[in-house]
mmCIF file of C-alpha atoms in Angstrom:
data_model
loop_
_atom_site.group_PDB
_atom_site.id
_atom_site.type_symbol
_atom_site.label_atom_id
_atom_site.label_comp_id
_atom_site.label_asym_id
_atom_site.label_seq_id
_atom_site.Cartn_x
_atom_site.Cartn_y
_atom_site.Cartn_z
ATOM 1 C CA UNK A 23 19.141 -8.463 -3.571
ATOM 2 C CA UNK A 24 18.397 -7.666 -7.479
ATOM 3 C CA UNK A 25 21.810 -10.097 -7.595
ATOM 4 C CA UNK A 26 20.629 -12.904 -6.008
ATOM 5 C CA UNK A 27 16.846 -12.460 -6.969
ATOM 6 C CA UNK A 28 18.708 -12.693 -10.794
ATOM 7 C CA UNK A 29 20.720 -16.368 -9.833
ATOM 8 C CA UNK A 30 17.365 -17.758 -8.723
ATOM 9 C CA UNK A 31 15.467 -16.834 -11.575
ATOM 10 C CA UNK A 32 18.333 -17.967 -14.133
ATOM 11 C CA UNK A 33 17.981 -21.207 -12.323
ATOM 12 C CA UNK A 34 14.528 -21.542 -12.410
ATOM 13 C CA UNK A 35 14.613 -20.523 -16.427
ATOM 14 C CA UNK A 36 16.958 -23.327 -17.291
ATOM 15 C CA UNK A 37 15.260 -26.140 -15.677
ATOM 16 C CA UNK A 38 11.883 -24.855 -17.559
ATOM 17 C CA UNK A 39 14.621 -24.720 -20.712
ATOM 18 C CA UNK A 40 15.177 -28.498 -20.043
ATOM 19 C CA UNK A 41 11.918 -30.127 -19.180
ATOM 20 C CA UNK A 42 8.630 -27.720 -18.383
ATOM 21 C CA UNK A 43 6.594 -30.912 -17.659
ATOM 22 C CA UNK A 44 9.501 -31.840 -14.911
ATOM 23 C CA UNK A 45 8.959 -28.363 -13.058
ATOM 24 C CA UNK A 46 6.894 -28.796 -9.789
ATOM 25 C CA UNK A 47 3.534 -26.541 -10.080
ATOM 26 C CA UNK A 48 4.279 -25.335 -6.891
ATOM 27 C CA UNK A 49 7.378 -23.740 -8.478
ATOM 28 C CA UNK A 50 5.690 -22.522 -11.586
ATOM 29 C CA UNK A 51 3.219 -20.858 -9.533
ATOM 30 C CA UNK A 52 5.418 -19.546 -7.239
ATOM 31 C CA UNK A 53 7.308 -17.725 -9.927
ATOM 32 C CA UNK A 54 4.138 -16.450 -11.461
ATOM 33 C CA UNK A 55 3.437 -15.030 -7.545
ATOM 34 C CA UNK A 56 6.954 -13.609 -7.558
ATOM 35 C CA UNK A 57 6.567 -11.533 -10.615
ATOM 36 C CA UNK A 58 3.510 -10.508 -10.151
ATOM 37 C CA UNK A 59 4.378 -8.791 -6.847
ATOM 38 C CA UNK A 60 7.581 -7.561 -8.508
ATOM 39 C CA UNK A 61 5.184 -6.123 -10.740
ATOM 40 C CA UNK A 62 6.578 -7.647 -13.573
ATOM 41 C CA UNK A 63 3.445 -8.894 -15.176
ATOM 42 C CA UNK A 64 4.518 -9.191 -18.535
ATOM 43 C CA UNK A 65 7.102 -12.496 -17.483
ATOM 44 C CA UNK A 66 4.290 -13.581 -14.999
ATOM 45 C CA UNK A 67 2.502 -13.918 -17.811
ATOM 46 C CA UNK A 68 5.055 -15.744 -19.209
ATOM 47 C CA UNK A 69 5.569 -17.921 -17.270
ATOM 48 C CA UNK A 70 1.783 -18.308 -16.814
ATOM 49 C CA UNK A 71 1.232 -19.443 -19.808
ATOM 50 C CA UNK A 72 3.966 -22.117 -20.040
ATOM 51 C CA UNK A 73 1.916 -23.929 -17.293
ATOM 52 C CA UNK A 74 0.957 -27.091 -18.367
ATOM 53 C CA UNK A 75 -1.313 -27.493 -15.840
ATOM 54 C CA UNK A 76 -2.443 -23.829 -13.991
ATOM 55 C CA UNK A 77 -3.424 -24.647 -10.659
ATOM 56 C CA UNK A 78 -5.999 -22.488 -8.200
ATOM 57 C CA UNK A 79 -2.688 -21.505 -6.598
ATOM 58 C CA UNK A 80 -1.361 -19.944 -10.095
ATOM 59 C CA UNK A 81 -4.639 -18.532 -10.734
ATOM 60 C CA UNK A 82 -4.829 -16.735 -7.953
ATOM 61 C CA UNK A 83 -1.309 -15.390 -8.480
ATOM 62 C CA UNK A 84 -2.274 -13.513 -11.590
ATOM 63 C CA UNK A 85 -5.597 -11.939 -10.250
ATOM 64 C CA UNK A 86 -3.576 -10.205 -7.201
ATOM 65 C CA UNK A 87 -0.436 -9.468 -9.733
ATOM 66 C CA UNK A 88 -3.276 -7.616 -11.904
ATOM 67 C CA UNK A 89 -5.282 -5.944 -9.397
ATOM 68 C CA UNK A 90 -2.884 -4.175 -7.875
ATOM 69 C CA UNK A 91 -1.500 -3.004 -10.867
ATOM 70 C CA UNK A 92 -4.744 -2.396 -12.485
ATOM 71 C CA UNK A 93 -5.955 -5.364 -14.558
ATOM 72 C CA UNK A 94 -7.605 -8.291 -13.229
ATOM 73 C CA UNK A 95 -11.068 -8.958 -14.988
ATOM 74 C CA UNK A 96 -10.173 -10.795 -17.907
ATOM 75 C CA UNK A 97 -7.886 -13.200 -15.925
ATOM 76 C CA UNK A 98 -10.911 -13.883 -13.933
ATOM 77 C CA UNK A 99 -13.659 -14.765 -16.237
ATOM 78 C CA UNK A 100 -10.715 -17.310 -17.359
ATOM 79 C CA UNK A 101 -11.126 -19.313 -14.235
ATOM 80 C CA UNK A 102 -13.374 -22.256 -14.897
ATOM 81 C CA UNK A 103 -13.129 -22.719 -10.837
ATOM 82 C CA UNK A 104 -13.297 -19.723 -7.894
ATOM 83 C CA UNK A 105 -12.318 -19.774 -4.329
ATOM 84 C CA UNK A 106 -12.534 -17.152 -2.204
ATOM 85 C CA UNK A 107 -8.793 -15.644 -3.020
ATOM 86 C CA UNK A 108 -9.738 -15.389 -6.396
ATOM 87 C CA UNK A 109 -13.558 -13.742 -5.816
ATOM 88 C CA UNK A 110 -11.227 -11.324 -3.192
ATOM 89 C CA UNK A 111 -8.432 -10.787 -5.269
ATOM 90 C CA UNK A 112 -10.744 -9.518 -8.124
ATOM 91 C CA UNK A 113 -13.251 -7.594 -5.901
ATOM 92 C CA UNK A 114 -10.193 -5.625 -4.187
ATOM 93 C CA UNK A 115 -9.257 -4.644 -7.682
ATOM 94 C CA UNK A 116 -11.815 -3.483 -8.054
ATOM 95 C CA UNK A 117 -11.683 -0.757 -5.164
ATOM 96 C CA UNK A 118 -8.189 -0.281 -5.396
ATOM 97 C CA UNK A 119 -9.170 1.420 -9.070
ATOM 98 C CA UNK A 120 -11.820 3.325 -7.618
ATOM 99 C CA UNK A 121 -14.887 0.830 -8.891
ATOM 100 C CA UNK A 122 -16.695 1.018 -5.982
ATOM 101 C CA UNK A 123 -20.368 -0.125 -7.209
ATOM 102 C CA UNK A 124 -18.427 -3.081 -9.259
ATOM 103 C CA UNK A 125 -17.030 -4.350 -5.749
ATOM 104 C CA UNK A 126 -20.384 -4.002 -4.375
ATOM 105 C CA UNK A 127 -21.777 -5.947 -7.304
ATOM 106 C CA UNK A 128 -19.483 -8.351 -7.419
ATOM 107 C CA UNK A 129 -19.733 -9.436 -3.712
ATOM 108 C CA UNK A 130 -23.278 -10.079 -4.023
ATOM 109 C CA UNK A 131 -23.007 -11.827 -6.929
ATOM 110 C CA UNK A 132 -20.012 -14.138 -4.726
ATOM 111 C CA UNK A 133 -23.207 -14.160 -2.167
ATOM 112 C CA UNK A 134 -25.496 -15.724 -4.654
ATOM 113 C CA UNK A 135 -23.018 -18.135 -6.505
ATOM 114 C CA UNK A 136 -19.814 -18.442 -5.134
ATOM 115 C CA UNK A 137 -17.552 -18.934 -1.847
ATOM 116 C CA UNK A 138 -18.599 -17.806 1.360
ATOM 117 C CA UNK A 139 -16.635 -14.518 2.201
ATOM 118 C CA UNK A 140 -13.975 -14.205 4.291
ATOM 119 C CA UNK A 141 -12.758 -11.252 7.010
ATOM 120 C CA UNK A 142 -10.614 -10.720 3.930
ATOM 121 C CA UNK A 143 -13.526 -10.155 1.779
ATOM 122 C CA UNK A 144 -15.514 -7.542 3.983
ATOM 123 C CA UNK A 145 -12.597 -5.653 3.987
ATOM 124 C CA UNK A 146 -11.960 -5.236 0.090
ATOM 125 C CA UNK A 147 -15.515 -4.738 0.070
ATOM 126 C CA UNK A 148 -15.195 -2.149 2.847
ATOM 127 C CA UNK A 149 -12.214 -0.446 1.044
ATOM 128 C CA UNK A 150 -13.490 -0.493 -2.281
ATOM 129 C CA UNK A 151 -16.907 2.160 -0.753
ATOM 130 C CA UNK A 152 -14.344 3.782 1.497
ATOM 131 C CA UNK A 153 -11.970 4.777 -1.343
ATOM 132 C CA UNK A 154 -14.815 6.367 -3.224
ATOM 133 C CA UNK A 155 -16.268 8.173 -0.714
ATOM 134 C CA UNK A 156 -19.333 6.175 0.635
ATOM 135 C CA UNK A 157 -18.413 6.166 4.190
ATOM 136 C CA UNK A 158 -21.957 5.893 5.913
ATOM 137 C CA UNK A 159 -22.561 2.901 3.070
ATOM 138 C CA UNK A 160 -19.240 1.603 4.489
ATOM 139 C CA UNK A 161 -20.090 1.472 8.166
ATOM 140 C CA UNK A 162 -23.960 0.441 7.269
ATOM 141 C CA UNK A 163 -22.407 -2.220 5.508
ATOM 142 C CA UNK A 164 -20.084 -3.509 8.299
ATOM 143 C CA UNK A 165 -22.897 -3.632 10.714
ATOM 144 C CA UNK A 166 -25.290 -5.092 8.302
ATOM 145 C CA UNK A 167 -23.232 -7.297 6.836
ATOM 146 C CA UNK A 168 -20.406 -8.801 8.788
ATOM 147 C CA UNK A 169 -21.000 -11.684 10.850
ATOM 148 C CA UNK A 170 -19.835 -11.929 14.532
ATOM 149 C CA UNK A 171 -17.944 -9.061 15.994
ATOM 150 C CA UNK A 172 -15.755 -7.173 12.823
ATOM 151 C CA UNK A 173 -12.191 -7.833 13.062
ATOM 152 C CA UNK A 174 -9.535 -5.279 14.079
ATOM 153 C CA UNK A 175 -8.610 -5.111 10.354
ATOM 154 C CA UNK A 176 -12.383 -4.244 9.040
ATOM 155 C CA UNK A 177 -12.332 -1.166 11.683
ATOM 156 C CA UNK A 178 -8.945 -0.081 10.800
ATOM 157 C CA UNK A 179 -9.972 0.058 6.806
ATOM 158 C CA UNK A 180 -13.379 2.082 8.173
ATOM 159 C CA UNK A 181 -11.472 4.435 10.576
ATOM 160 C CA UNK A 182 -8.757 5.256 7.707
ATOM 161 C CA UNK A 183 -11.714 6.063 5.519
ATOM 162 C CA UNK A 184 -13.176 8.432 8.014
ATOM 163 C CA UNK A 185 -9.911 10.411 8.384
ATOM 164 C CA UNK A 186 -9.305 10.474 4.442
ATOM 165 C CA UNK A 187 -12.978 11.747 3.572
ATOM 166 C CA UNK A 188 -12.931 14.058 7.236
ATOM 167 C CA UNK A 189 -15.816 12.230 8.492
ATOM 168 C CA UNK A 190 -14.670 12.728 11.869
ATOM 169 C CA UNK A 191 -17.588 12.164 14.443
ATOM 170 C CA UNK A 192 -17.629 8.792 13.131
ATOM 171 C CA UNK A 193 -14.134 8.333 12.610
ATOM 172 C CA UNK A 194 -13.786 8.464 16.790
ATOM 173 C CA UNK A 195 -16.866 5.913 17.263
ATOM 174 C CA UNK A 196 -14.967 3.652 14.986
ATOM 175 C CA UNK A 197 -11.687 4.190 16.773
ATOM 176 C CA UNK A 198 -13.063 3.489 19.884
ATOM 177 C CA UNK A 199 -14.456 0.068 18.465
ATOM 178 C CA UNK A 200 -11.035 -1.001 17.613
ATOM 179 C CA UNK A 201 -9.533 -0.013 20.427
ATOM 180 C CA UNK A 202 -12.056 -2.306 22.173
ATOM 181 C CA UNK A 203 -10.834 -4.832 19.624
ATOM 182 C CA UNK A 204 -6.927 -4.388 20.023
ATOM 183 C CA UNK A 205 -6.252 -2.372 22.973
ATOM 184 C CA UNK A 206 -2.518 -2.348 22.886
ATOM 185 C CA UNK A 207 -2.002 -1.701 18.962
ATOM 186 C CA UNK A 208 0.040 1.790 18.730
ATOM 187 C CA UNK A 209 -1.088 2.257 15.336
ATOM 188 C CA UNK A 210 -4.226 2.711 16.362
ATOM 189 C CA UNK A 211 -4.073 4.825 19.317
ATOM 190 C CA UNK A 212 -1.887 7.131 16.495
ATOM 191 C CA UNK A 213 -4.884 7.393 14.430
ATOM 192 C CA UNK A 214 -7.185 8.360 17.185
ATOM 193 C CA UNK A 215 -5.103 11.059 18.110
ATOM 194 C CA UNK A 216 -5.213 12.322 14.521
ATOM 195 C CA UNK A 217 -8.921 12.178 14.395
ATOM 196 C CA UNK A 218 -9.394 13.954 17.763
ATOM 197 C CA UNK A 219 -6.787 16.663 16.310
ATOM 198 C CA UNK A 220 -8.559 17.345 13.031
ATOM 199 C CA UNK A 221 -12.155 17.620 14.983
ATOM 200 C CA UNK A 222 -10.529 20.570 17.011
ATOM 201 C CA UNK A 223 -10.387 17.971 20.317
ATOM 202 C CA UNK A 224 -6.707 18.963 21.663
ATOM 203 C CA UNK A 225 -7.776 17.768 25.039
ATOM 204 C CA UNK A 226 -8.764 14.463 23.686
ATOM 205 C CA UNK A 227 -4.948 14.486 21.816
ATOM 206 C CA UNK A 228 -3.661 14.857 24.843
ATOM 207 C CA UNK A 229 -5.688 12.205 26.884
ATOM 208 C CA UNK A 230 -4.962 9.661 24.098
ATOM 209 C CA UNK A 231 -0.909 10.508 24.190
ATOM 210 C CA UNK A 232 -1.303 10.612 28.257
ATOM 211 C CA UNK A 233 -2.906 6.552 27.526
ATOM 212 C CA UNK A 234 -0.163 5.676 25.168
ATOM 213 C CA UNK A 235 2.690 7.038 27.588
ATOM 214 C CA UNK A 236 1.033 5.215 30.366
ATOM 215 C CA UNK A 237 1.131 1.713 28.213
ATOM 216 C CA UNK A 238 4.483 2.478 26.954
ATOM 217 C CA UNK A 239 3.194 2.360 23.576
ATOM 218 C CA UNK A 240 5.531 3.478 20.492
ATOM 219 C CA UNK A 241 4.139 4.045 17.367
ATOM 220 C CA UNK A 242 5.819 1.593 14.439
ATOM 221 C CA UNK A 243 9.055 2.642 12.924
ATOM 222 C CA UNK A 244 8.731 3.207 8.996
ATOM 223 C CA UNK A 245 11.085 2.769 6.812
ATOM 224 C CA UNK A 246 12.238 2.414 2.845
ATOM 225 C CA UNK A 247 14.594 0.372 0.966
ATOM 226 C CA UNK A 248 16.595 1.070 -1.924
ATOM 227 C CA UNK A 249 18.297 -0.507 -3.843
ATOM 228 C CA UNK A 250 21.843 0.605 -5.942
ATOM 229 C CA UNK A 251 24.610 -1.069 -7.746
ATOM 230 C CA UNK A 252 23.612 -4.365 -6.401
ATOM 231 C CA UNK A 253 23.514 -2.927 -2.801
ATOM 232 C CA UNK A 254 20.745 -2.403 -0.590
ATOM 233 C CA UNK A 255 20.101 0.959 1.111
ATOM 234 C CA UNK A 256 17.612 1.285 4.518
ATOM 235 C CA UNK A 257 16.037 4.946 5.632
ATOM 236 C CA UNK A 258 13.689 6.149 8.206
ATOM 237 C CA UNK A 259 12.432 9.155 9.094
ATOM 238 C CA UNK A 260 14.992 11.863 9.844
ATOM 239 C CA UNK A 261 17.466 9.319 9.036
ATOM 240 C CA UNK A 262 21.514 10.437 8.961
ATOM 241 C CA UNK A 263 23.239 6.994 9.268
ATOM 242 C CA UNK A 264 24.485 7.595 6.050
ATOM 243 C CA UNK A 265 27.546 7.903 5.234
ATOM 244 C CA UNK A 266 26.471 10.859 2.777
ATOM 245 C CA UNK A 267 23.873 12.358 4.663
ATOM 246 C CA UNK A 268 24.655 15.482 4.152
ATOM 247 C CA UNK A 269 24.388 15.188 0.133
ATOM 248 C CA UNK A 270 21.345 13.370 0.178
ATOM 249 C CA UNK A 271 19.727 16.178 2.346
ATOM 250 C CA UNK A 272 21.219 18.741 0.554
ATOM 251 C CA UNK A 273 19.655 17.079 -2.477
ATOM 252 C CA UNK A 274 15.905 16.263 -1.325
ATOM 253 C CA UNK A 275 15.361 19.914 0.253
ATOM 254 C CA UNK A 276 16.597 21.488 -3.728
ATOM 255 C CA UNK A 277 13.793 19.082 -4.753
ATOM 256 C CA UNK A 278 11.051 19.776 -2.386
ATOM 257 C CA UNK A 279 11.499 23.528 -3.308
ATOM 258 C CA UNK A 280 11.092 23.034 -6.988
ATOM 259 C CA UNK A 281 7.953 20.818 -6.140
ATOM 260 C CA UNK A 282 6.546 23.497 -4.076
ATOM 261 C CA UNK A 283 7.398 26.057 -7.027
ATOM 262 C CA UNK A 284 5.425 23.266 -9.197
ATOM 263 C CA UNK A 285 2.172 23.226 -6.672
ATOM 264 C CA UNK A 286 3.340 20.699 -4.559
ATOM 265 C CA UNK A 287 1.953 21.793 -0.826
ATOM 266 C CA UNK A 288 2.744 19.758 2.130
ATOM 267 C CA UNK A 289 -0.305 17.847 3.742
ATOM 268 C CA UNK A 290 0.151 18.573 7.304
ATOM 269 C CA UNK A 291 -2.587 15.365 8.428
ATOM 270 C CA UNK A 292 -0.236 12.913 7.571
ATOM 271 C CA UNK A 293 1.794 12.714 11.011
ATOM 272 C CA UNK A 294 1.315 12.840 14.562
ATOM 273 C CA UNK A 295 -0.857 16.191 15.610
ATOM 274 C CA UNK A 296 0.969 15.685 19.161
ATOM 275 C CA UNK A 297 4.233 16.912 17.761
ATOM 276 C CA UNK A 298 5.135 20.193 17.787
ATOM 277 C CA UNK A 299 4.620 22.189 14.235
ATOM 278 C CA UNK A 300 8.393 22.437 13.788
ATOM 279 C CA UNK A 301 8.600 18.542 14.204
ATOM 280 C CA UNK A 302 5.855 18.502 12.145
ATOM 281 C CA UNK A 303 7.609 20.180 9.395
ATOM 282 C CA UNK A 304 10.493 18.420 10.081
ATOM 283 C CA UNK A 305 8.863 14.468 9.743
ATOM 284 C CA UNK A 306 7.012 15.554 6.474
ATOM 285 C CA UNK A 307 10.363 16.812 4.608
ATOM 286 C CA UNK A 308 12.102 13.742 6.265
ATOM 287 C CA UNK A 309 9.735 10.322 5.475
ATOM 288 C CA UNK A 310 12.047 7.361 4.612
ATOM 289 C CA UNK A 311 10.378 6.944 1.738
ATOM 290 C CA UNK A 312 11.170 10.984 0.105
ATOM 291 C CA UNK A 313 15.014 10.499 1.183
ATOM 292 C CA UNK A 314 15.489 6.648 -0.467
ATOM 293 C CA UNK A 315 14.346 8.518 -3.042
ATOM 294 C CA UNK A 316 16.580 11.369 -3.024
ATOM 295 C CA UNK A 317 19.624 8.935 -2.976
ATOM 296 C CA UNK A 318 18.234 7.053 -5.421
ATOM 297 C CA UNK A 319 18.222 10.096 -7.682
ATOM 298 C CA UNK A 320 21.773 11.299 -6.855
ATOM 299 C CA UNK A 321 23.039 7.703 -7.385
ATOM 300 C CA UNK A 322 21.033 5.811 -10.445
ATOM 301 C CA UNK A 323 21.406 6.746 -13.829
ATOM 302 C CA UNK A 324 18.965 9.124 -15.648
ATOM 303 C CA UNK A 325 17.268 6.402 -17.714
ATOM 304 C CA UNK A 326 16.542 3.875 -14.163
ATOM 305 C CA UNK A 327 13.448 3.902 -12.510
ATOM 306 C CA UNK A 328 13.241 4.469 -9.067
ATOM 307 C CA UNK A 329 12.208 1.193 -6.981
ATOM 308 C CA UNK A 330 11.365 1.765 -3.020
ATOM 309 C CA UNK A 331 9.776 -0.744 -1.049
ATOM 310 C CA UNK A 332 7.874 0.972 2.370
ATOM 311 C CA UNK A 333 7.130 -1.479 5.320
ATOM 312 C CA UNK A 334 3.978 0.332 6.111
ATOM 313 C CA UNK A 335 1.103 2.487 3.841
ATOM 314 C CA UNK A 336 2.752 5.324 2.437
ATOM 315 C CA UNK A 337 1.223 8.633 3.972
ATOM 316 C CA UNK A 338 -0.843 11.133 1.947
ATOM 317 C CA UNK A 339 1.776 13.703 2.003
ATOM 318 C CA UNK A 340 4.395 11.292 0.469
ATOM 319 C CA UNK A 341 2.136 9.924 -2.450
ATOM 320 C CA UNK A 342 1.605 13.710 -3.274
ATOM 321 C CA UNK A 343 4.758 14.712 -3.110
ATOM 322 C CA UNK A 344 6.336 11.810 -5.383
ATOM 323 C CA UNK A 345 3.727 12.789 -7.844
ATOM 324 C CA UNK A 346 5.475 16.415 -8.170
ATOM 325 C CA UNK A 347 9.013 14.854 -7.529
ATOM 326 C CA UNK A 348 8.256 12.339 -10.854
ATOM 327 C CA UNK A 349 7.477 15.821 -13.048
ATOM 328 C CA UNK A 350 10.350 17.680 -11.782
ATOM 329 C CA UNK A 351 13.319 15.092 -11.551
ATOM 330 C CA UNK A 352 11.753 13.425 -14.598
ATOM 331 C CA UNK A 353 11.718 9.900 -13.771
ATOM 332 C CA UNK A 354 9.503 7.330 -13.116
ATOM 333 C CA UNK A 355 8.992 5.816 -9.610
ATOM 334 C CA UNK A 356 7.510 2.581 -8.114
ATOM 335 C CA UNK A 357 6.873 2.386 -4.475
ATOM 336 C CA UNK A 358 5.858 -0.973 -3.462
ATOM 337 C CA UNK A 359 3.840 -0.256 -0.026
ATOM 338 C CA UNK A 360 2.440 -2.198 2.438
ATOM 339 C CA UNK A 361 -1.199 -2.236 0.686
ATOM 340 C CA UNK A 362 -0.030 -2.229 -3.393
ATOM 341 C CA UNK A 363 2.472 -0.840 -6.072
ATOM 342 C CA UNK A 364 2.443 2.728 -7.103
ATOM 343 C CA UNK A 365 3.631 3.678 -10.314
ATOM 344 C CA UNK A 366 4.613 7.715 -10.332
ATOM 345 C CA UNK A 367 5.163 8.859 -13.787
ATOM 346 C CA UNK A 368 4.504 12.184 -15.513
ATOM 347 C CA UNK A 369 2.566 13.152 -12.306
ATOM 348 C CA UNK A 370 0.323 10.474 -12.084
ATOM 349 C CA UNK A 371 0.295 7.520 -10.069
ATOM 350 C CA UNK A 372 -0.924 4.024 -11.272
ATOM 351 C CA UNK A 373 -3.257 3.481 -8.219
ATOM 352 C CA UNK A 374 -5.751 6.617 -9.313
ATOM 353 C CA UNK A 375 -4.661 8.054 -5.650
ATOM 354 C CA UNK A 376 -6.972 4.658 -3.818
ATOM 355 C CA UNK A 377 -4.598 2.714 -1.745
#
């Protein structure tokens, strides 16, 4: 991928070489988008600023390049025109970074003199109060503020904030509303289950696993991409298609030990309460995402950083456990997820642990 992603770009480069002013602004501004989602905001920069003309399109590319990797405010007072990517783009960074009253501030300020909101927008909004803690604020604001019946994806942001801050009694209320919204999402019916388990209600685990066996309802398969020497690797959980399986397991359980002997302490919430606590144990040590990694260390060079891309949120217990795994194995690691780029170095991640 890193190949061909290399040919296009060398491509692109030489006709900007030849003639900037005979480069489409579509292109520019897709190749601003590109980079910033790489997370390579220094040449989306670049190649933002070559723009003759920056359109809303390019714009916009920079704000979301910059808010999920921490920066977005200066890029949008620059915009002598707003639409409602922009005004979401910028009040998602803010929440993402654990500004919750800025979000807040910042929406009513798009109230007064910009764009009318999207479903997008109530759910930055949503995430940003979520992330810091303001739960009841969350859900006041969702029925206070959110025209017409919420979308599935407002609940889901409000139900994953009631499991992260253990609000539970109104973590099931909300999980009932979106299961009243999308009645045959798996996902959700996984997160109910959770709830119910965490509020001590193993009979209501087991009535929500009886509903999901009776709708023949799988949860989603996760799973992490690597990639080395030009090739690109795919794990899920518990994964041994590999040809060097053994290695690579070998390798991650010498890691998780000198985590644990560095603090690192599994976080037993972040998988299915119906399993058993051996399979528990078992899908915790096992995420795609902790044995891309693993391979990636065996494989890569000391100096590389470790890229993963995740085709769903990475779980608590992962984030946490990279964090230790970036001290011990000394290396830095970026996880693009399904919500934003983390950036694991020194113990630390770039997204402040909101995501």
């Amino acid at each position: 991928m890193a190949a061909v992603i290399k040919k296009v770009l060398s491509i692109i480069l030489r006709l900007l070489a030849l003639a900037a002013t005979l480069v489409d602004i579509v292109v520019m501004a897709a190749l601003v988008a590109f980079y910033g989602k790489s997370g390579d905001l220094g040449n989306a920069r670049k190649a933002f600023d070559k723009m003759p003309d920056r359109s809303i399109v390019a714009w916009n590319s920079m704000i979301s390049g910059y808010e999920q990797n921490g920066e977005a405010r200066e890029v949008f007072d620059s915009m002598n025109e707003r639409n409602v990517v922009a005004w979401t783009a910028m009040i998602s960074g803010y929440g993402m970074n654990g500004y919750a009253h800025q979000a807040v501030e910042l929406f009513d300020e798009m109230r007064r003199r910009g764009p009318c909101p999207n479903s997008i927008t109530f759910v930055a909004v949503l995430s940003a109060c979520a992330h810091a803690g303001l739960v009841k604020e969350a859900y006041s604001f969702i029925i206070e503020e959110v025209p017409k019946e919420p979308a599935a994806a407002i609940w889901t942001a409000m139900l994953g904030a009631c499991k992260m801050h253990k609000n539970l009694d109104l973590g099931v209320q909300v999980a009932e509303q979106l299961l009243n919204v999308e009645p045959e999402n798996p996902g959700h019916y996984v997160m109910l289950s959770n709830i119910y388990a965490l509020a001590g209600r193993m009979d209501r685990v087991e009535m929500v696993r009886n509903v999901m066996i009776q709708k023949c309802l799988k949860k989603q398969v996760g799973y992490s991409t690597i990639e080395v020497d030009h090739k690109t690797y795919l794990f899920s959980m518990g994964d041994k298609s590999h040809p060097e399986t053994n290695e690579i397991y070998r390798y991650l359980d010498e890691l998780m030990s000198r985590c644990r002997e560095a603090g690192y302490a599994a976080v037993p919430e972040s998988v299915l309460h119906e399993l058993e606590e051996e399979e528990r144990e078992f899908a915790l040590r096992y995420h795609s995402e902790k044995l891309a990694i693993a391979f990636g260390l065996l494989k890569m060079s000391h100096e590389a950083p470790i890229r993963i891309i995740k085709n769903l949120r990475m779980c608590e217990d992962c984030h946490w456990a990279i964090k230790y795994i970036s001290v011990v194995a000394n290396r830095e690691i970026i996880v693009r997820d399904k919500l934003r780029f983390h950036h694991f170095k020194d113990g630390s991640c770039s997204c402040l642990d909101y995501w």
